[in-house]
Coordinates of C-alpha atoms in Angstrom, one line a residue:
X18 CA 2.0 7.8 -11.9
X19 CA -0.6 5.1 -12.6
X20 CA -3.1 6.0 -15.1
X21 CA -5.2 3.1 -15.0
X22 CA -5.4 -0.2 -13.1
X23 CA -6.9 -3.3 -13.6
X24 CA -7.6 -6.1 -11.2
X25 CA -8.5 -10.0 -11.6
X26 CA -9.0 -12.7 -9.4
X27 CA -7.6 -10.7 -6.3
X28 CA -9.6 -11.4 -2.9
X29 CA -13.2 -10.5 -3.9
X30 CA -12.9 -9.1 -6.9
X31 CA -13.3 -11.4 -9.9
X32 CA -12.4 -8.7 -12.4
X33 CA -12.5 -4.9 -11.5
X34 CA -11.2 -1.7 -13.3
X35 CA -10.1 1.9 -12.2
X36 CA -10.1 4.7 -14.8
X37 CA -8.8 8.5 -14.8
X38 CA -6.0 7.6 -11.8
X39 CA -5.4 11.3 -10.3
X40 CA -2.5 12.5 -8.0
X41 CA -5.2 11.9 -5.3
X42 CA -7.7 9.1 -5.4
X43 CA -10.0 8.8 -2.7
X44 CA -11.4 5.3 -2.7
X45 CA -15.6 5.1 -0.8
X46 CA -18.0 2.6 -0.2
X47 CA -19.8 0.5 1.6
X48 CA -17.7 -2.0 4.2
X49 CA -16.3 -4.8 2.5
X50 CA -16.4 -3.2 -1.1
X51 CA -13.0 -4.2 -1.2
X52 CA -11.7 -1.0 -0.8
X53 CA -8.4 -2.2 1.8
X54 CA -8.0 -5.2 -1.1
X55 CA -7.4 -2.5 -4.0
X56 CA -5.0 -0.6 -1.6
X57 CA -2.8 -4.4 -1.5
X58 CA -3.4 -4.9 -4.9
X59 CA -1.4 -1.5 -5.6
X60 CA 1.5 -2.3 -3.0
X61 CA 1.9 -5.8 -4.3
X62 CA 2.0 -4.3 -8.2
X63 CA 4.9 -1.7 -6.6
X64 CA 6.4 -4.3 -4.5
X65 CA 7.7 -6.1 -7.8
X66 CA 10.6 -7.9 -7.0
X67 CA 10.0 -7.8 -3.3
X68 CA 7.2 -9.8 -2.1
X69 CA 8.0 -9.2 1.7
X70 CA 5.0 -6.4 1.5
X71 CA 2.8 -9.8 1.3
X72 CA 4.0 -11.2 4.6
X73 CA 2.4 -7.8 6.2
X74 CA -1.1 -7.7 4.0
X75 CA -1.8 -11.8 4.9
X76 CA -0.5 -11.2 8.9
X77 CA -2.8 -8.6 9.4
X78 CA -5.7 -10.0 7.9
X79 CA -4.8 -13.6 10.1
X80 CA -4.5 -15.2 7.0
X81 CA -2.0 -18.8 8.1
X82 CA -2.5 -22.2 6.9
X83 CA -3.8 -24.3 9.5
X84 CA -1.7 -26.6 10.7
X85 CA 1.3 -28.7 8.8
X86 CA 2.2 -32.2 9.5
X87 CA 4.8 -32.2 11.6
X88 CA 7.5 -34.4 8.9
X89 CA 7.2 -31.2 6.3
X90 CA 11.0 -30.2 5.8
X91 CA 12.4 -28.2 8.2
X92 CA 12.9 -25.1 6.2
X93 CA 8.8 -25.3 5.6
X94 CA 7.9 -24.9 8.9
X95 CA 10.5 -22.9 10.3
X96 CA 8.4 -19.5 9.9
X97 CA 4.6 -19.5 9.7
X98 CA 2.7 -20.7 6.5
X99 CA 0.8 -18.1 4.8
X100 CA -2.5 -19.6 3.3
X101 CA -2.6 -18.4 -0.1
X102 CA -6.0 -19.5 -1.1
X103 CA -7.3 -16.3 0.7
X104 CA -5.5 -13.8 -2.1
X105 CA -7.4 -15.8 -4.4
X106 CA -11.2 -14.8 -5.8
X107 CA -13.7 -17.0 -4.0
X108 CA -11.0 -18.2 -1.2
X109 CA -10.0 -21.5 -3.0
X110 CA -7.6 -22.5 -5.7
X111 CA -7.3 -24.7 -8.3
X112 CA -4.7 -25.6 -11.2
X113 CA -5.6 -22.3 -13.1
X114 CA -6.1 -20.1 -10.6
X115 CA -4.3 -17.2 -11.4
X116 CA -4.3 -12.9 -9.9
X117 CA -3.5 -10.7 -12.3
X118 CA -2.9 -6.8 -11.1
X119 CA -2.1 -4.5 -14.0
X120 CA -1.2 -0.9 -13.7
X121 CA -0.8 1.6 -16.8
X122 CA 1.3 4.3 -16.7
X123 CA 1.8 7.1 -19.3
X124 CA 3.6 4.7 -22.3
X125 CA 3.7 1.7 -20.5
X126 CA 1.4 -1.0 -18.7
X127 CA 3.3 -3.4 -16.0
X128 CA 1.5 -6.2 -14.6
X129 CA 1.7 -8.6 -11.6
X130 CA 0.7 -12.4 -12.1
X131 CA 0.4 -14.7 -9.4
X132 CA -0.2 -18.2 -10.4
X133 CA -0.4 -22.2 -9.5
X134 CA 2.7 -24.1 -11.1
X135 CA 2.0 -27.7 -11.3
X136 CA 6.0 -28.5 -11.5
X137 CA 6.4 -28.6 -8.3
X138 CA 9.6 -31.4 -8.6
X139 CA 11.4 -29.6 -11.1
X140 CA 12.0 -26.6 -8.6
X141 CA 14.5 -28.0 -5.3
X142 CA 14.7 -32.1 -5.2
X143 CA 15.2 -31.5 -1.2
X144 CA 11.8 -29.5 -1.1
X145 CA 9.7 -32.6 -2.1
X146 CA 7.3 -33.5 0.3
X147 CA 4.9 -36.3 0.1
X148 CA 2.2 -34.6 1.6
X149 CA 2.8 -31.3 0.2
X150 CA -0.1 -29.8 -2.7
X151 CA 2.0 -30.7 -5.7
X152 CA 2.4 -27.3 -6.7
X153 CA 4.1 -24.1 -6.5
X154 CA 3.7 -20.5 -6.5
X155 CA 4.6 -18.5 -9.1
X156 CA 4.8 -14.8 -9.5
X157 CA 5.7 -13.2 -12.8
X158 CA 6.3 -9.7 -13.8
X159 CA 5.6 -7.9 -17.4
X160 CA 6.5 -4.6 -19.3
X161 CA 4.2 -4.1 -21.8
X162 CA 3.4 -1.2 -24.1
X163 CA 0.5 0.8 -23.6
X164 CA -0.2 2.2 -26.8
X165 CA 0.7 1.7 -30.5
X166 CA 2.0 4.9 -30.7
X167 CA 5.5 4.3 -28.3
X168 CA 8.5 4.8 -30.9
X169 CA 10.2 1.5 -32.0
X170 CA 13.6 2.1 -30.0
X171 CA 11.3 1.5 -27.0
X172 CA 9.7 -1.4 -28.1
X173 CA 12.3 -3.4 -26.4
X174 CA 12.1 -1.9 -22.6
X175 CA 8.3 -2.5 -22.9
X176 CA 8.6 -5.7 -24.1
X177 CA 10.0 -7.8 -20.8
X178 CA 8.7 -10.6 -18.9
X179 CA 10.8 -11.9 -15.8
X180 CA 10.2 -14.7 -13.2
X181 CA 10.1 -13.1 -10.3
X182 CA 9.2 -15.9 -7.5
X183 CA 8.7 -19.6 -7.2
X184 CA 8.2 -21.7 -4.3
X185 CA 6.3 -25.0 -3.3
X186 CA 3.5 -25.2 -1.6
X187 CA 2.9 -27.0 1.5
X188 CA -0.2 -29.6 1.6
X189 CA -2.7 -26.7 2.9
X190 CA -1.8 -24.5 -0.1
X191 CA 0.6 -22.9 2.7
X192 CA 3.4 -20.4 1.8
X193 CA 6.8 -20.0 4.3
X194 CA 7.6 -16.8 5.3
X195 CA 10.9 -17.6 5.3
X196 CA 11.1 -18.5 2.0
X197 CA 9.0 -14.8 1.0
X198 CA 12.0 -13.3 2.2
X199 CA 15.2 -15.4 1.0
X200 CA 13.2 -16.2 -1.9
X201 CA 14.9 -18.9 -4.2
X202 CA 14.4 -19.5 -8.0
X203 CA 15.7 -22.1 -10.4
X204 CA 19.0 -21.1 -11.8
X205 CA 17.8 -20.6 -15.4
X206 CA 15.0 -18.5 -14.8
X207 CA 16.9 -15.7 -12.4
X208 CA 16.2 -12.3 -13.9
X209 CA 19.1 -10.3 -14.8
X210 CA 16.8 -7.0 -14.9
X211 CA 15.0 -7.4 -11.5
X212 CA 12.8 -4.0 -11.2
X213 CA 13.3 -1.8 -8.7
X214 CA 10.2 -1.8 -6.5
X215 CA 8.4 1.7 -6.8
X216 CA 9.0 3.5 -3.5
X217 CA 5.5 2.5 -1.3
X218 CA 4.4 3.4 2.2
X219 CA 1.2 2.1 3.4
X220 CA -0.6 3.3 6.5
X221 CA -3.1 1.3 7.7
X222 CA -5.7 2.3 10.4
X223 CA -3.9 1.6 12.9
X224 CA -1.2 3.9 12.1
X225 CA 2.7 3.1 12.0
X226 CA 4.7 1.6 14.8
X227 CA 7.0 3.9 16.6
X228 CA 10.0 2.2 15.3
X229 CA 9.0 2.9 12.0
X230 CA 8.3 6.2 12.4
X231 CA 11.7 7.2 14.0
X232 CA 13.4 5.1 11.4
X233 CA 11.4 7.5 8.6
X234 CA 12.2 10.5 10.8
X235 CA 15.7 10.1 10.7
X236 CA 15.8 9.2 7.0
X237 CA 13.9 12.0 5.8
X238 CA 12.6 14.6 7.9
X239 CA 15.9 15.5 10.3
X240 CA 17.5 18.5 9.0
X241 CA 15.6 18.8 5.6
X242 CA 13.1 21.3 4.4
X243 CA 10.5 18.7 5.6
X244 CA 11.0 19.2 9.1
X245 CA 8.8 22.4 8.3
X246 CA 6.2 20.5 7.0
X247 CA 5.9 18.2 9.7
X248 CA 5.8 20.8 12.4
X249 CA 3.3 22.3 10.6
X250 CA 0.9 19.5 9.9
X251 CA 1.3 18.6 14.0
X252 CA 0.8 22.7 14.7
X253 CA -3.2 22.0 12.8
X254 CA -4.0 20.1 15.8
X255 CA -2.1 21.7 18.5
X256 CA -1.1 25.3 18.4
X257 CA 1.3 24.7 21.2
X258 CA 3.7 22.6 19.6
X259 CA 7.1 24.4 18.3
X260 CA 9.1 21.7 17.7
X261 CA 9.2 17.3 17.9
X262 CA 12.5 15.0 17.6
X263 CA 13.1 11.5 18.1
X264 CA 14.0 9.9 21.0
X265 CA 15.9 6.7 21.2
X266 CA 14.3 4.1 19.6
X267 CA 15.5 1.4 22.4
X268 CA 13.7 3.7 24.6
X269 CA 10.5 3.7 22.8
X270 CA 10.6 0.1 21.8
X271 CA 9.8 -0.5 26.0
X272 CA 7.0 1.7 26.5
X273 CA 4.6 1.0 23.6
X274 CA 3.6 1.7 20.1
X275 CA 2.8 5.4 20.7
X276 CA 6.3 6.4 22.0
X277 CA 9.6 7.4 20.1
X278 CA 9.2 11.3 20.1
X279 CA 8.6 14.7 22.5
X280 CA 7.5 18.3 21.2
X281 CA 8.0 21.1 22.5
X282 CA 5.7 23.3 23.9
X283 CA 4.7 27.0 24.3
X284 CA 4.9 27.9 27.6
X285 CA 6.4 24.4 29.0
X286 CA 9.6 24.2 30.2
X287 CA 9.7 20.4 30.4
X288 CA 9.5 18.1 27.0
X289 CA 6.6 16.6 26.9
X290 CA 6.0 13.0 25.4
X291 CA 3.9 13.0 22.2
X292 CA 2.0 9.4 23.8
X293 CA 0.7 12.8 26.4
X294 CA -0.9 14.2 23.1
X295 CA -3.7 12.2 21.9
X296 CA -4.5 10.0 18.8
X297 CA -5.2 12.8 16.5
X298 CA -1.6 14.1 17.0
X299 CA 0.3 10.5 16.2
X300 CA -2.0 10.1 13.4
X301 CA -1.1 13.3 11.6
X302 CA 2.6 12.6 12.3
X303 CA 2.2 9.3 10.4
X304 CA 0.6 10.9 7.9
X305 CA 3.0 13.7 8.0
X306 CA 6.4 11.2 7.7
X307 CA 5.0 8.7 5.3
X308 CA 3.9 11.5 3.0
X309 CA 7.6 12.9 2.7
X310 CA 8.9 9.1 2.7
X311 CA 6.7 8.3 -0.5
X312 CA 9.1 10.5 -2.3
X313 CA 8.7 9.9 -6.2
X314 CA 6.4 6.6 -5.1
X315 CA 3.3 6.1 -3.9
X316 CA 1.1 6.5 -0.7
X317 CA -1.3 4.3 0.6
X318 CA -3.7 4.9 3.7
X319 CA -6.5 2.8 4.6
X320 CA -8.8 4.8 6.0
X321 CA -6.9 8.2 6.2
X322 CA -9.8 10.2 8.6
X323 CA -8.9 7.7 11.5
X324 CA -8.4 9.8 14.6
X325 CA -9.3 13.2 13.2
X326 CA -11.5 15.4 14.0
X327 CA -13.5 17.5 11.1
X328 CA -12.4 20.7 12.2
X329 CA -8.7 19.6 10.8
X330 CA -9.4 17.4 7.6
X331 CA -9.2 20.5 5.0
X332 CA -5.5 21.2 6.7
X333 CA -4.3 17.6 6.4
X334 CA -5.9 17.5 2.9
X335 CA -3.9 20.8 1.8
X336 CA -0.7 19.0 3.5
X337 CA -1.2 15.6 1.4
X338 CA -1.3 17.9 -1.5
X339 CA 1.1 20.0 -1.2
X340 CA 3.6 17.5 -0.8
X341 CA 2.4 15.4 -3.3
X342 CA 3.0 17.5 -5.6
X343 CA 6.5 18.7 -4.4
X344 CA 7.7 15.4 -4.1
X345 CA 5.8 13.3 -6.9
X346 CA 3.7 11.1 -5.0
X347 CA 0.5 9.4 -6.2
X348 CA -1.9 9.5 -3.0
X349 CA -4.5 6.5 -2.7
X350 CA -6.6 6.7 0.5
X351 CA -9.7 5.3 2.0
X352 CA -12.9 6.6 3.7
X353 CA -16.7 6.5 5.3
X354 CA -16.3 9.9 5.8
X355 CA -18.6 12.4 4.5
X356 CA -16.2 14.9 6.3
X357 CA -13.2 13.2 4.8
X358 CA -14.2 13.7 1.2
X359 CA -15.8 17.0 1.2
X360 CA -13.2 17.8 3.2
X361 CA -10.9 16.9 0.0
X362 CA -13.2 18.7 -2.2
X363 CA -12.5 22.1 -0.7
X364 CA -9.1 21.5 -0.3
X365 CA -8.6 21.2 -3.8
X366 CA -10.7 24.2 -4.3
X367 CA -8.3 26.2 -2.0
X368 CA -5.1 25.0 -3.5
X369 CA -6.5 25.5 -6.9
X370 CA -5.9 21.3 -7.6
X371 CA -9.3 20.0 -8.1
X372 CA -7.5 18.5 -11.5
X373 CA -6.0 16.7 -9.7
X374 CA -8.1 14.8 -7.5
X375 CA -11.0 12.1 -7.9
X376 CA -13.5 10.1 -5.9
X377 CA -14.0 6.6 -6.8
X378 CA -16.7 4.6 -5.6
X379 CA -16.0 1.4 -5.1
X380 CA -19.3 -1.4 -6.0
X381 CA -19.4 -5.1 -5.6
X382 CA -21.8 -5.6 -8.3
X383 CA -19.7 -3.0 -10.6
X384 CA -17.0 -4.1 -12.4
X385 CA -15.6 -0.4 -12.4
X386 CA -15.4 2.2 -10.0
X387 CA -17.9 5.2 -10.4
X388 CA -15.4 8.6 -10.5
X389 CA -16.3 11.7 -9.8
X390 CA -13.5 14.6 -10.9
X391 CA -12.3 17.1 -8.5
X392 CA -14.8 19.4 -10.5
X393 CA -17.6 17.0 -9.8
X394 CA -16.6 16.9 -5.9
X395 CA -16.9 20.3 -5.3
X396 CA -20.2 20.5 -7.4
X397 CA -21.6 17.7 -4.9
X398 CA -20.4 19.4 -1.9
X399 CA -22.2 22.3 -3.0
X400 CA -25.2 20.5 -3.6
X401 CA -25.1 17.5 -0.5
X402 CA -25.2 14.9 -3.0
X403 CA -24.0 11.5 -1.3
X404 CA -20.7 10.0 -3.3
X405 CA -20.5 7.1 -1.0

């Protein structure tokens, strides 16, 4: 699990620090604190290797390059340009622009640097453009020791630095898609111990799409000991429900995003479709199936109240940590909710885990989040004290 992290130049933070990483970290504040951009920052640092996580974060946001002159090289304009400059503090970039994302774990610290390289010709010869920026992006990848106190015979696992990424950039600072996802690297600078990207699943508030959630299903819910746990977490909102399965997912990828499963229900004969079943129920599922497929890894949710009502929160709350702890997943989730984090509060009280849970409040003007400990939580839930 990350103990610490430690972000620079990323989106709007300049340089910003989180200290005391818990199981469970709530992230609150006010809207655009930057609490979605510390939720990237902590899929890109997991992502490693694979930057395809970055396609998703820059689409969803609108983030393109405007538009290329029509001569760039065909593989440049195949697939949409991603405009870079918006990762970067202050929306602009220059030749030492750099993001740095660092995350420390018990004996180690691994950070993510993404940079301008000005040798842009020394990368493909049949990438040159004359219009293009003149340079190209580089992402790197460190292992790092976190203390003086890691024995000697691991001085050499913490001590790596790999290239991870390099591409050109198109005149408008743009970055192919295409090439995020077949990326290509000089010959001399391939890694020959690429990292295994730290299992992630990030939620956003708009939920999962159904063909990801029947894909996750089928991996790790169907005939497991999680199947339980996810007719439970559904049975908090609707008492009726006895069992859900899949449904073909060429079926569901006709009728809409909310499609791809039926329950069962007490006292109906028929199967009903869970799109019949309201927002709160879909929302819990995702929850429910990204929870179990963060297994060992991490799980993000932007947001995590969205579609709930109060009445439910301290029963999804016990469910995130129960199987966080089963399964070994660090939990990092967003709110405006009073209800959401009180909510949290006594749900740590209840499954005696209020070490480990935290609050942090996220402040532009702060260049560190203010954390309040599960112990602190439940002492201003008590009280009505405002952690916003």
């Amino acid at each position: 699990m990350f103990k610490a992290l430690k972000i620079e130049n990323f989106r709007g933070f300049k340089a910003f620090e989180l200290q005391q990483l818990d199981r469970v970290n709530l992230l609150v504040g006010r809207n655009n604190s930057g609490k979605t951009s510390i939720l990237e920052a902590i899929q890109l640092l997991c992502s490693r290797a694979n930057l395809e996580p970055l396609i998703g974060i820059m689409t969803n946001r609108g983030e393109y390059s405007s538009s290329e002159n029509h001569s760039l090289n065909r593989q440049l304009t195949e697939s949409q340009n991603l405009d870079i400059q918006h990762l970067f503090y202050g929306h602009t970039v220059q030749s030492a622009s750099h993001i740095s994302i660092s995350g420390s774990h018990t004996e180690d610290c691994e950070t993510l640097t993404v940079s301008l390289d000005g040798t842009y010709g020394d990368f493909d010869s049949q990438l040159e453009e004359p219009n293009a920026s003149g340079f190209s992006l580089l992402v790197q990848w460190k292992l790092e020791p976190d203390t003086e106190e890691v024995q000697s015979e691991n001085l050499s696992r913490l001590d790596t630095e790999l290239n991870l990424f390099y591409s050109p950039l198109s005149a408008n600072f743009g970055l192919s898609t295409n090439r995020v996802r077949s990326p290509q690297r000089k010959p001399y600078d391939i890694p020959i111990n690429i990292p295994a990207p730290i299992n992630t699943q990030f939620i956003t508030p708009f939920s999962l799409s159904a063909q990801s959630m029947i894909e996750m299903f089928e991996d790790f819910v169907v005939l497991t000991p999680e199947e339980q746990v996810v007719n439970q977490a559904l049975h908090t909102i609707e008492s009726r429900i006895e069992r859900i399965a899949p449904i073909s997912s060429k079926k569901s990828t006709i009728f809409g995003s909310r499609t791809g499963f039926i329950v069962k229900l007490t006292g109906i004969n028929e199967r009903v479709p869970i799109g019949s079943m309201g927002d709160g129920i879909w929302r819990m599922l995702g929850l429910a199936i990204s929870a179990v497929g963060a297994k060992g890894g991490v799980l993000l949710v932007d947001e995590i109240d969205t579609g709930l009502h109060f009445t439910v929160m301290v029963d999804m709350w016990k469910m995130i940590l129960q199987i966080a702890q089963r399964l070994d997943i660090q939990v990092f989730a967003t709110t405006h909710s009073r209800d959401c984090w009180e909510s949290l509060a006594e749900a740590g009280r209840l499954e005696e885990s209020e070490n480990e849970i935290t609050i942090h409040r996220i402040e532009r003007e702060r260049d560190r989040s203010v954390i309040f400990s599960g112990r602190k939580m439940m002492i201003a839930a008590d009280q009505e004290i405002e952690v916003r």
